[in-house]
Amino acid sequence: QVQLVESGGDLVQAGGSLRLSCAASGIIFSLNGMGWYRQAPGKQRELVASITSGGSMNYADSVKGRFTISRDNGKNTVFLQMSSLKPEDTAVYYCAARWNPLTGSYVYWGQGTQVTVSS
């Protein structure tokens, strides 16, 4: 059974930083691409950042230069370091695993962690 457990969400002031973690189990973590998505109230879920099994990273334009995705294959964990946070970064952040190129989506999803940025 695949499980993705996010942690690190919190209430933070604008300009602050947070680090999200996603611990994966039930998959061979090192062989899987991982992603972070977010969904704000009334908006569609959007890709924030992704990292392939080989370590290639991709970011949404809105977070480039502020967010960094990384992975620790020894700990089966993917991280999202968020800096210079803005109120518009407020959302539920979801971890995703195993990119499926046939469907253009990830196969497994976590339950999400709330990030709230106050102005």
Coordinates of C-alpha atoms in Angstrom, one line a residue:
Q1 CA 0.0 0.0 0.0
V2 CA 1.4 3.3 -1.1
Q3 CA 1.3 6.1 1.5
L4 CA 2.4 9.7 1.1
V5 CA 2.4 11.7 4.3
E6 CA 2.9 15.5 4.2
S7 CA 4.0 17.6 7.1
G8 CA 5.3 21.1 7.7
G9 CA 2.3 23.2 6.8
D10 CA 1.7 26.2 9.1
L11 CA 0.6 29.8 9.5
V12 CA 3.4 32.1 8.6
Q13 CA 3.7 35.9 7.9
A14 CA 4.4 37.2 4.5
G15 CA 8.2 37.1 3.8
G16 CA 8.6 34.1 6.0
S17 CA 9.8 30.5 5.1
L18 CA 8.5 27.0 5.6
R19 CA 9.8 23.6 4.7
L20 CA 7.3 20.9 3.7
S21 CA 8.2 17.2 3.9
C22 CA 6.5 14.2 2.2
A23 CA 7.4 10.8 3.5
A24 CA 6.7 8.0 1.1
S25 CA 6.2 4.3 1.7
G26 CA 5.1 1.3 -0.4
I27 CA 7.1 2.4 -3.5
I28 CA 10.7 2.2 -4.6
F29 CA 11.2 5.9 -3.9
S30 CA 14.4 6.4 -5.8
L31 CA 12.8 5.2 -9.0
N32 CA 9.9 7.6 -8.9
G33 CA 9.3 11.1 -10.0
M34 CA 7.8 13.3 -7.2
G35 CA 5.8 16.5 -7.3
W36 CA 4.2 19.1 -5.1
Y37 CA 0.9 20.6 -6.0
R38 CA -1.3 23.2 -4.3
Q39 CA -4.9 24.1 -4.3
A40 CA -6.3 27.4 -3.1
P41 CA -9.9 27.9 -2.2
G42 CA -12.0 28.2 -5.4
K43 CA -9.1 27.4 -7.6
Q44 CA -7.9 24.4 -9.5
R45 CA -5.0 22.3 -8.2
E46 CA -1.8 23.4 -9.8
L47 CA 1.7 22.1 -10.1
V48 CA 4.2 23.9 -7.9
A49 CA 7.4 21.9 -8.4
S50 CA 8.5 18.4 -9.5
I51 CA 11.6 16.4 -9.4
T52 CA 12.4 13.3 -11.5
S53 CA 14.1 10.2 -10.3
G54 CA 17.3 11.5 -11.8
G55 CA 17.0 14.8 -9.9
S56 CA 15.8 17.1 -12.7
M57 CA 13.6 19.8 -11.3
N58 CA 10.8 21.9 -12.7
Y59 CA 9.0 24.9 -11.1
A60 CA 5.8 26.9 -11.7
D61 CA 6.7 30.4 -12.8
S62 CA 5.0 31.8 -9.8
V63 CA 7.5 30.2 -7.4
K64 CA 10.7 30.2 -9.3
G65 CA 13.5 31.7 -7.3
R66 CA 11.5 31.3 -4.0
F67 CA 10.8 27.6 -3.7
T68 CA 13.2 24.7 -4.0
I69 CA 12.3 21.0 -4.3
S70 CA 14.7 18.3 -3.2
R71 CA 14.7 14.6 -2.4
D72 CA 16.5 12.3 0.0
N73 CA 16.3 8.9 -1.4
G74 CA 17.8 7.4 1.8
K75 CA 14.9 8.7 3.8
N76 CA 12.2 8.2 1.1
T77 CA 11.3 11.9 1.5
V78 CA 10.8 14.8 -0.8
F79 CA 11.0 18.4 0.5
L80 CA 9.7 21.7 -0.6
Q81 CA 11.6 24.7 0.8
M82 CA 9.5 27.8 0.5
S83 CA 11.0 31.3 1.1
S84 CA 9.7 34.8 0.6
L85 CA 6.2 33.5 1.1
K86 CA 3.3 35.6 -0.2
P87 CA -0.4 35.6 0.8
E88 CA -1.1 34.2 -2.7
D89 CA 0.9 31.1 -1.7
T90 CA -1.9 30.2 0.8
A91 CA -3.2 26.8 -0.2
V92 CA -3.4 23.1 0.7
Y93 CA -0.1 21.6 -0.6
Y94 CA -0.2 18.0 -1.9
C95 CA 2.6 15.6 -2.5
A96 CA 2.4 13.3 -5.5
A97 CA 4.3 10.3 -6.6
R98 CA 5.0 8.2 -9.8
W99 CA 4.4 10.3 -12.9
N100 CA 2.4 8.5 -15.6
P101 CA 3.3 9.8 -19.0
L102 CA 0.3 8.0 -20.5
T103 CA -2.2 9.9 -18.4
G104 CA -0.1 13.0 -17.8
S105 CA -0.7 12.9 -14.1
Y106 CA 0.7 11.4 -10.9
V107 CA -0.6 8.1 -9.7
Y108 CA -0.4 8.5 -5.9
W109 CA -1.4 11.5 -3.8
G110 CA -1.0 12.5 -0.2
Q111 CA -3.8 14.1 2.0
G112 CA -2.3 17.6 1.9
T113 CA -1.0 20.1 4.4
Q114 CA -2.3 23.6 4.9
V115 CA -0.1 26.5 4.3
T116 CA -1.5 29.9 5.3
V117 CA 0.5 33.1 4.7
S118 CA -0.8 36.2 6.4
S119 CA -0.2 39.7 5.1

